[in-house]
PDB file of C-alpha atoms in Angstrom:
ATOM      1  CA  MET A   1     -13.506 -16.012  -4.907  1.00 95.00           C
ATOM      2  CA  LYS A   2     -11.562 -12.762  -4.876  1.00 98.00           C
ATOM      3  CA  ARG A   3     -10.252 -11.458  -8.205  1.00 98.00           C
ATOM      4  CA  VAL A   4      -6.812  -9.858  -7.984  1.00 98.00           C
ATOM      5  CA  ALA A   5      -4.774  -8.047 -10.614  1.00 98.00           C
ATOM      6  CA  VAL A   6      -0.993  -8.404 -10.331  1.00 99.00           C
ATOM      7  CA  VAL A   7       1.122  -5.907 -12.308  1.00 99.00           C
ATOM      8  CA  LEU A   8       4.602  -7.113 -13.311  1.00 99.00           C
ATOM      9  CA  SER A   9       7.445  -5.030 -14.763  1.00 98.00           C
ATOM     10  CA  GLY A  10       9.730  -7.492 -16.517  1.00 98.00           C
ATOM     11  CA  CYS A  11      11.734 -10.463 -15.254  1.00 98.00           C
ATOM     12  CA  GLY A  12      14.682  -9.972 -12.947  1.00 98.00           C
ATOM     13  CA  PHE A  13      15.340  -7.606 -10.047  1.00 98.00           C
ATOM     14  CA  LEU A  14      17.935  -5.430 -11.819  1.00 98.00           C
ATOM     15  CA  ASP A  15      15.779  -4.474 -14.804  1.00 98.00           C
ATOM     16  CA  GLY A  16      12.293  -5.923 -14.244  1.00 98.00           C
ATOM     17  CA  ALA A  17       9.985  -7.421 -11.602  1.00 98.00           C
ATOM     18  CA  GLU A  18      11.715  -9.099  -8.647  1.00 98.00           C
ATOM     19  CA  ILE A  19      11.159 -12.756  -9.388  1.00 98.00           C
ATOM     20  CA  ASN A  20      11.013 -14.014  -5.838  1.00 98.00           C
ATOM     21  CA  GLU A  21       8.609 -11.240  -4.780  1.00 98.00           C
ATOM     22  CA  SER A  22       6.392 -11.947  -7.801  1.00 98.00           C
ATOM     23  CA  VAL A  23       6.272 -15.717  -7.238  1.00 98.00           C
ATOM     24  CA  LEU A  24       5.749 -15.333  -3.481  1.00 98.00           C
ATOM     25  CA  THR A  25       2.815 -12.991  -4.229  1.00 98.00           C
ATOM     26  CA  LEU A  26       1.303 -15.428  -6.756  1.00 98.00           C
ATOM     27  CA  LEU A  27       1.783 -18.346  -4.337  1.00 98.00           C
ATOM     28  CA  ALA A  28       0.168 -16.516  -1.406  1.00 98.00           C
ATOM     29  CA  LEU A  29      -2.759 -15.509  -3.612  1.00 98.00           C
ATOM     30  CA  ASP A  30      -3.178 -19.071  -4.919  1.00 98.00           C
ATOM     31  CA  ARG A  31      -3.155 -20.489  -1.403  1.00 98.00           C
ATOM     32  CA  ALA A  32      -5.932 -18.027  -0.543  1.00 98.00           C
ATOM     33  CA  ASP A  33      -7.954 -19.308  -3.542  1.00 98.00           C
ATOM     34  CA  ALA A  34      -7.828 -15.888  -5.248  1.00 98.00           C
ATOM     35  CA  GLU A  35      -8.319 -15.681  -8.997  1.00 98.00           C
ATOM     36  CA  VAL A  36      -5.250 -13.883 -10.379  1.00 98.00           C
ATOM     37  CA  THR A  37      -4.778 -12.035 -13.640  1.00 98.00           C
ATOM     38  CA  CYS A  38      -1.264 -10.771 -14.445  1.00 98.00           C
ATOM     39  CA  PHE A  39      -0.580  -7.617 -16.464  1.00 99.00           C
ATOM     40  CA  ALA A  40       2.518  -5.807 -17.731  1.00 98.00           C
ATOM     41  CA  PRO A  41       3.170  -2.830 -20.024  1.00 98.00           C
ATOM     42  CA  ASP A  42       3.678  -3.781 -23.670  1.00 98.00           C
ATOM     43  CA  GLN A  43       6.759  -1.612 -24.185  1.00 98.00           C
ATOM     44  CA  PRO A  44      10.556  -1.886 -24.431  1.00 98.00           C
ATOM     45  CA  GLN A  45      12.463  -2.202 -21.174  1.00 98.00           C
ATOM     46  CA  SER A  46      14.295   0.888 -19.945  1.00 97.00           C
ATOM     47  CA  ASP A  47      17.482  -1.137 -20.012  1.00 97.00           C
ATOM     48  CA  VAL A  48      18.665  -4.727 -19.900  1.00 98.00           C
ATOM     49  CA  ILE A  49      21.053  -6.021 -17.252  1.00 98.00           C
ATOM     50  CA  ASN A  50      23.048  -9.261 -17.350  1.00 98.00           C
ATOM     51  CA  HIS A  51      22.026 -10.771 -14.038  1.00 98.00           C
ATOM     52  CA  PHE A  52      25.154 -12.997 -13.961  1.00 98.00           C
ATOM     53  CA  THR A  53      27.629 -10.137 -14.264  1.00 98.00           C
ATOM     54  CA  GLY A  54      25.431  -7.252 -13.071  1.00 97.00           C
ATOM     55  CA  GLN A  55      26.551  -5.273 -16.103  1.00 97.00           C
ATOM     56  CA  PRO A  56      24.399  -3.566 -18.772  1.00 97.00           C
ATOM     57  CA  ALA A  57      23.676  -5.595 -21.920  1.00 97.00           C
ATOM     58  CA  THR A  58      23.292  -4.213 -25.403  1.00 95.00           C
ATOM     59  CA  GLU A  59      20.151  -6.142 -26.304  1.00 95.00           C
ATOM     60  CA  SER A  60      16.586  -4.816 -26.058  1.00 97.00           C
ATOM     61  CA  ARG A  61      13.680  -6.670 -24.403  1.00 98.00           C
ATOM     62  CA  ASN A  62       9.950  -6.144 -24.088  1.00 98.00           C
ATOM     63  CA  VAL A  63       8.414  -5.749 -20.599  1.00 98.00           C
ATOM     64  CA  LEU A  64       5.304  -7.795 -21.407  1.00 98.00           C
ATOM     65  CA  THR A  65       7.271 -10.591 -23.083  1.00 98.00           C
ATOM     66  CA  GLU A  66       9.712 -10.828 -20.158  1.00 98.00           C
ATOM     67  CA  SER A  67       6.937 -10.690 -17.548  1.00 98.00           C
ATOM     68  CA  ALA A  68       5.251 -13.588 -19.324  1.00 98.00           C
ATOM     69  CA  ARG A  69       8.153 -15.762 -18.169  1.00 98.00           C
ATOM     70  CA  ILE A  70       6.986 -15.329 -14.546  1.00 98.00           C
ATOM     71  CA  ALA A  71       3.295 -15.630 -15.399  1.00 98.00           C
ATOM     72  CA  ARG A  72       3.873 -18.824 -17.407  1.00 98.00           C
ATOM     73  CA  GLY A  73       2.478 -17.057 -20.449  1.00 98.00           C
ATOM     74  CA  LYS A  74      -0.847 -16.153 -18.805  1.00 98.00           C
ATOM     75  CA  ILE A  75      -0.618 -12.367 -18.941  1.00 98.00           C
ATOM     76  CA  GLN A  76      -2.282  -9.394 -20.607  1.00 98.00           C
ATOM     77  CA  PRO A  77      -1.125  -5.934 -21.696  1.00 98.00           C
ATOM     78  CA  LEU A  78      -1.541  -3.440 -18.858  1.00 98.00           C
ATOM     79  CA  SER A  79      -3.543  -1.211 -21.202  1.00 98.00           C
ATOM     80  CA  GLN A  80      -6.356  -3.805 -21.025  1.00 98.00           C
ATOM     81  CA  ALA A  81      -6.627  -3.851 -17.205  1.00 98.00           C
ATOM     82  CA  ASP A  82     -10.122  -2.850 -16.100  1.00 98.00           C
ATOM     83  CA  ALA A  83     -10.463  -1.968 -12.422  1.00 98.00           C
ATOM     84  CA  ALA A  84     -14.156  -2.926 -12.508  1.00 98.00           C
ATOM     85  CA  LEU A  85     -13.207  -6.560 -12.978  1.00 98.00           C
ATOM     86  CA  PHE A  86     -11.060  -6.854  -9.848  1.00 98.00           C
ATOM     87  CA  ASP A  87     -11.387  -6.775  -6.103  1.00 98.00           C
ATOM     88  CA  ALA A  88      -7.742  -5.858  -5.420  1.00 98.00           C
ATOM     89  CA  LEU A  89      -4.417  -4.914  -7.039  1.00 99.00           C
ATOM     90  CA  ILE A  90      -0.898  -5.966  -6.072  1.00 99.00           C
ATOM     91  CA  VAL A  91       2.372  -4.658  -7.565  1.00 98.00           C
ATOM     92  CA  PRO A  92       5.646  -6.494  -6.742  1.00 98.00           C
ATOM     93  CA  GLY A  93       8.903  -4.600  -6.724  1.00 98.00           C
ATOM     94  CA  GLY A  94      12.256  -4.910  -8.469  1.00 98.00           C
ATOM     95  CA  PHE A  95      13.995  -2.170 -10.448  1.00 98.00           C
ATOM     96  CA  GLY A  96      11.332  -2.647 -13.148  1.00 98.00           C
ATOM     97  CA  ALA A  97       8.952  -0.653 -10.937  1.00 98.00           C
ATOM     98  CA  ALA A  98      11.448   2.226 -10.989  1.00 98.00           C
ATOM     99  CA  LYS A  99      12.582   1.784 -14.606  1.00 98.00           C
ATOM    100  CA  ASN A 100       9.665   0.349 -16.587  1.00 98.00           C
ATOM    101  CA  LEU A 101       6.518   1.283 -14.621  1.00 98.00           C
ATOM    102  CA  SER A 102       8.081   4.689 -14.077  1.00 98.00           C
ATOM    103  CA  ASN A 103      11.393   6.548 -14.435  1.00 98.00           C
ATOM    104  CA  PHE A 104      11.826   6.911 -10.689  1.00 96.00           C
ATOM    105  CA  ALA A 105      15.320   5.343 -10.927  1.00 96.00           C
ATOM    106  CA  SER A 106      16.562   8.308 -12.968  1.00 96.00           C
ATOM    107  CA  ARG A 107      14.179  11.116 -12.009  1.00 95.00           C
ATOM    108  CA  GLY A 108      13.329  10.481  -8.365  1.00 93.00           C
ATOM    109  CA  ALA A 109      10.556  12.752  -7.038  1.00 94.00           C
ATOM    110  CA  GLU A 110      10.174  14.295 -10.523  1.00 95.00           C
ATOM    111  CA  CYS A 111       9.402  10.896 -12.058  1.00 96.00           C
ATOM    112  CA  GLU A 112       6.736  10.160 -14.644  1.00 97.00           C
ATOM    113  CA  ILE A 113       4.616   7.024 -14.131  1.00 98.00           C
ATOM    114  CA  ASN A 114       3.140   4.649 -16.704  1.00 98.00           C
ATOM    115  CA  GLN A 115      -0.234   6.078 -17.698  1.00 98.00           C
ATOM    116  CA  ASP A 116      -1.987   2.707 -17.762  1.00 98.00           C
ATOM    117  CA  LEU A 117      -0.769   1.899 -14.259  1.00 98.00           C
ATOM    118  CA  THR A 118      -1.844   5.351 -13.035  1.00 98.00           C
ATOM    119  CA  ARG A 119      -5.260   4.921 -14.624  1.00 98.00           C
ATOM    120  CA  LEU A 120      -5.702   1.477 -12.979  1.00 98.00           C
ATOM    121  CA  VAL A 121      -4.523   2.632  -9.562  1.00 98.00           C
ATOM    122  CA  LYS A 122      -6.764   5.732  -9.580  1.00 98.00           C
ATOM    123  CA  ALA A 123      -9.770   3.624 -10.626  1.00 98.00           C
ATOM    124  CA  MET A 124      -9.144   1.040  -7.906  1.00 98.00           C
ATOM    125  CA  HIS A 125      -8.689   3.795  -5.318  1.00 98.00           C
ATOM    126  CA  SER A 126     -11.850   5.628  -6.426  1.00 98.00           C
ATOM    127  CA  ALA A 127     -13.802   2.389  -6.091  1.00 98.00           C
ATOM    128  CA  GLY A 128     -12.498   1.812  -2.569  1.00 98.00           C
ATOM    129  CA  LYS A 129     -10.622  -1.343  -3.587  1.00 98.00           C
ATOM    130  CA  PRO A 130      -7.416  -2.301  -1.713  1.00 98.00           C
ATOM    131  CA  MET A 131      -3.939  -2.278  -3.183  1.00 98.00           C
ATOM    132  CA  GLY A 132      -0.662  -3.870  -2.078  1.00 98.00           C
ATOM    133  CA  PHE A 133       2.707  -2.446  -3.211  1.00 98.00           C
ATOM    134  CA  ILE A 134       5.954  -4.266  -2.509  1.00 98.00           C
ATOM    135  CA  CYS A 135       9.656  -3.294  -2.182  1.00 98.00           C
ATOM    136  CA  ILE A 136      10.405  -0.087  -4.134  1.00 98.00           C
ATOM    137  CA  ALA A 137       6.996  -0.006  -5.867  1.00 98.00           C
ATOM    138  CA  PRO A 138       5.299   1.966  -3.007  1.00 98.00           C
ATOM    139  CA  VAL A 139       7.261   5.151  -3.919  1.00 97.00           C
ATOM    140  CA  LEU A 140       4.912   5.547  -6.910  1.00 98.00           C
ATOM    141  CA  LEU A 141       1.731   5.709  -4.765  1.00 98.00           C
ATOM    142  CA  PRO A 142       1.702   9.359  -3.591  1.00 97.00           C
ATOM    143  CA  LYS A 143       2.044  10.737  -7.095  1.00 96.00           C
ATOM    144  CA  MET A 144      -0.568   8.377  -8.568  1.00 98.00           C
ATOM    145  CA  LEU A 145      -3.155   8.847  -5.830  1.00 97.00           C
ATOM    146  CA  GLY A 146      -2.624  12.543  -5.314  1.00 95.00           C
ATOM    147  CA  VAL A 147      -3.438  12.221  -1.582  1.00 95.00           C
ATOM    148  CA  PRO A 148      -1.263  11.701   1.488  1.00 94.00           C
ATOM    149  CA  VAL A 149      -0.674   7.978   1.941  1.00 97.00           C
ATOM    150  CA  ARG A 150       1.161   6.071   4.667  1.00 98.00           C
ATOM    151  CA  LEU A 151       3.635   3.576   3.243  1.00 98.00           C
ATOM    152  CA  THR A 152       7.017   1.871   3.706  1.00 98.00           C
ATOM    153  CA  ILE A 153      10.021   0.946   1.657  1.00 96.00           C
ATOM    154  CA  GLY A 154      11.783  -0.300   4.791  1.00 96.00           C
ATOM    155  CA  ASN A 155      14.310   2.012   6.442  1.00 96.00           C
ATOM    156  CA  ASP A 156      16.388   3.603   3.649  1.00 92.00           C
ATOM    157  CA  ILE A 157      16.579   7.249   4.728  1.00 93.00           C
ATOM    158  CA  ASP A 158      17.327   8.735   1.313  1.00 93.00           C
ATOM    159  CA  THR A 159      14.408   6.957  -0.368  1.00 94.00           C
ATOM    160  CA  ALA A 160      12.132   7.764   2.580  1.00 94.00           C
ATOM    161  CA  GLU A 161      12.938  11.476   2.140  1.00 95.00           C
ATOM    162  CA  VAL A 162      11.965  11.263  -1.553  1.00 94.00           C
ATOM    163  CA  VAL A 163       8.708   9.561  -0.577  1.00 95.00           C
ATOM    164  CA  ASP A 164       7.939  12.406   1.791  1.00 94.00           C
ATOM    165  CA  ALA A 165       8.851  14.947  -0.907  1.00 94.00           C
ATOM    166  CA  MET A 166       6.370  13.240  -3.282  1.00 95.00           C
ATOM    167  CA  GLY A 167       3.566  13.655  -0.724  1.00 95.00           C
ATOM    168  CA  GLY A 168       3.718  10.329   1.075  1.00 96.00           C
ATOM    169  CA  GLU A 169       4.262   9.626   4.747  1.00 97.00           C
ATOM    170  CA  HIS A 170       7.053   7.094   5.087  1.00 97.00           C
ATOM    171  CA  ILE A 171       6.856   4.670   8.021  1.00 97.00           C
ATOM    172  CA  THR A 172       9.967   2.679   8.978  1.00 97.00           C
ATOM    173  CA  CYS A 173       9.099  -1.020   8.898  1.00 98.00           C
ATOM    174  CA  PRO A 174      11.005  -4.325   9.458  1.00 98.00           C
ATOM    175  CA  VAL A 175      11.277  -6.834   6.651  1.00 98.00           C
ATOM    176  CA  ASP A 176       8.696  -9.246   8.140  1.00 98.00           C
ATOM    177  CA  ASP A 177       5.929  -6.714   8.615  1.00 98.00           C
ATOM    178  CA  ILE A 178       3.556  -4.419   6.716  1.00 98.00           C
ATOM    179  CA  VAL A 179       2.308  -0.861   6.886  1.00 98.00           C
ATOM    180  CA  VAL A 180      -1.421  -0.429   6.397  1.00 98.00           C
ATOM    181  CA  ASP A 181      -3.115   2.852   5.456  1.00 98.00           C
ATOM    182  CA  GLU A 182      -6.659   1.892   6.413  1.00 97.00           C
ATOM    183  CA  GLU A 183      -8.153   5.111   5.020  1.00 97.00           C
ATOM    184  CA  GLN A 184      -6.602   4.720   1.568  1.00 98.00           C
ATOM    185  CA  LYS A 185      -6.756   0.912   1.647  1.00 98.00           C
ATOM    186  CA  VAL A 186      -3.062   0.631   0.822  1.00 98.00           C
ATOM    187  CA  VAL A 187      -0.755  -2.079   2.190  1.00 98.00           C
ATOM    188  CA  THR A 188       3.047  -1.980   1.722  1.00 98.00           C
ATOM    189  CA  THR A 189       6.027  -4.173   2.794  1.00 98.00           C
ATOM    190  CA  PRO A 190       9.781  -3.747   2.343  1.00 98.00           C
ATOM    191  CA  ALA A 191      10.606  -7.253   0.944  1.00 98.00           C
ATOM    192  CA  TYR A 192      13.976  -7.073  -0.822  1.00 98.00           C
ATOM    193  CA  MET A 193      14.558  -3.492   0.186  1.00 97.00           C
ATOM    194  CA  LEU A 194      15.619  -5.214   3.412  1.00 98.00           C
ATOM    195  CA  ALA A 195      15.399  -8.998   2.950  1.00 98.00           C
ATOM    196  CA  GLN A 196      18.619 -11.015   3.041  1.00 98.00           C
ATOM    197  CA  ARG A 197      16.803 -14.331   2.441  1.00 98.00           C
ATOM    198  CA  ILE A 198      13.778 -15.379   0.454  1.00 98.00           C
ATOM    199  CA  SER A 199      12.106 -16.555   3.678  1.00 98.00           C
ATOM    200  CA  GLU A 200      12.312 -13.033   5.082  1.00 98.00           C
ATOM    201  CA  ALA A 201      10.701 -11.526   2.013  1.00 98.00           C
ATOM    202  CA  ALA A 202       7.992 -14.201   2.217  1.00 98.00           C
ATOM    203  CA  GLN A 203       6.912 -13.196   5.711  1.00 98.00           C
ATOM    204  CA  GLY A 204       6.028  -9.616   4.754  1.00 98.00           C
ATOM    205  CA  ILE A 205       4.526 -10.560   1.418  1.00 98.00           C
ATOM    206  CA  GLU A 206       2.293 -13.219   2.934  1.00 98.00           C
ATOM    207  CA  LYS A 207       1.043 -10.657   5.491  1.00 98.00           C
ATOM    208  CA  LEU A 208       0.480  -8.124   2.724  1.00 98.00           C
ATOM    209  CA  VAL A 209      -1.573 -10.543   0.608  1.00 98.00           C
ATOM    210  CA  ALA A 210      -3.640 -11.597   3.611  1.00 98.00           C
ATOM    211  CA  ARG A 211      -4.389  -7.999   4.596  1.00 98.00           C
ATOM    212  CA  VAL A 212      -5.220  -6.919   1.055  1.00 98.00           C
ATOM    213  CA  LEU A 213      -7.725  -9.785   0.789  1.00 98.00           C
ATOM    214  CA  VAL A 214      -9.297  -8.860   4.151  1.00 98.00           C
ATOM    215  CA  LEU A 215      -9.626  -5.252   3.016  1.00 98.00           C
ATOM    216  CA  SER A 216     -11.399  -6.412  -0.114  1.00 98.00           C
ATOM    217  CA  GLU A 217     -14.241  -7.923   1.919  1.00 93.00           C
TER     218      GLU A 217
END
């Protein structure tokens, strides 16, 4: 049985982990009989958005506490994630990846990335273990890995240019497909960077999970 770490970044696409992407990832992993452990940073959210109105809210929320909603309470602080215990890592998207796992949303190519995530990603990479990044999350890979990496966020030209500026090689990709960097063992898919329907996001995510598991053999 493959052991997979899934890193969440809150609960809700505007200020946390994209819920559909997260659940589709967990479902695909469960169907593949993988053993999943969820993690999230134990820190305040960058901001809180009212998902009904789309407007900022004045309250404060904790990333780990909110992520626990998706994980049905079975989640651990990201600081406790040990790469040695896992065969693979997957990070769903949502603005949480760009706001809570990093400050990419405000800083772009000059962004700083959560130190615990960076530590985990570098350790997985050094051990030759595969990683899957979904939606906007792939933009963080070049800076964390420090090597050229082929990836996709779909076809958004502005974001693709930032990826290239950060040392990545952006590959345009349709919503139902994946980009695989065999050398770095990194798999990426656009999901809701392009998806108009949950079924569209599911196609790419299911392919990503399947390929990550194959690469972990």
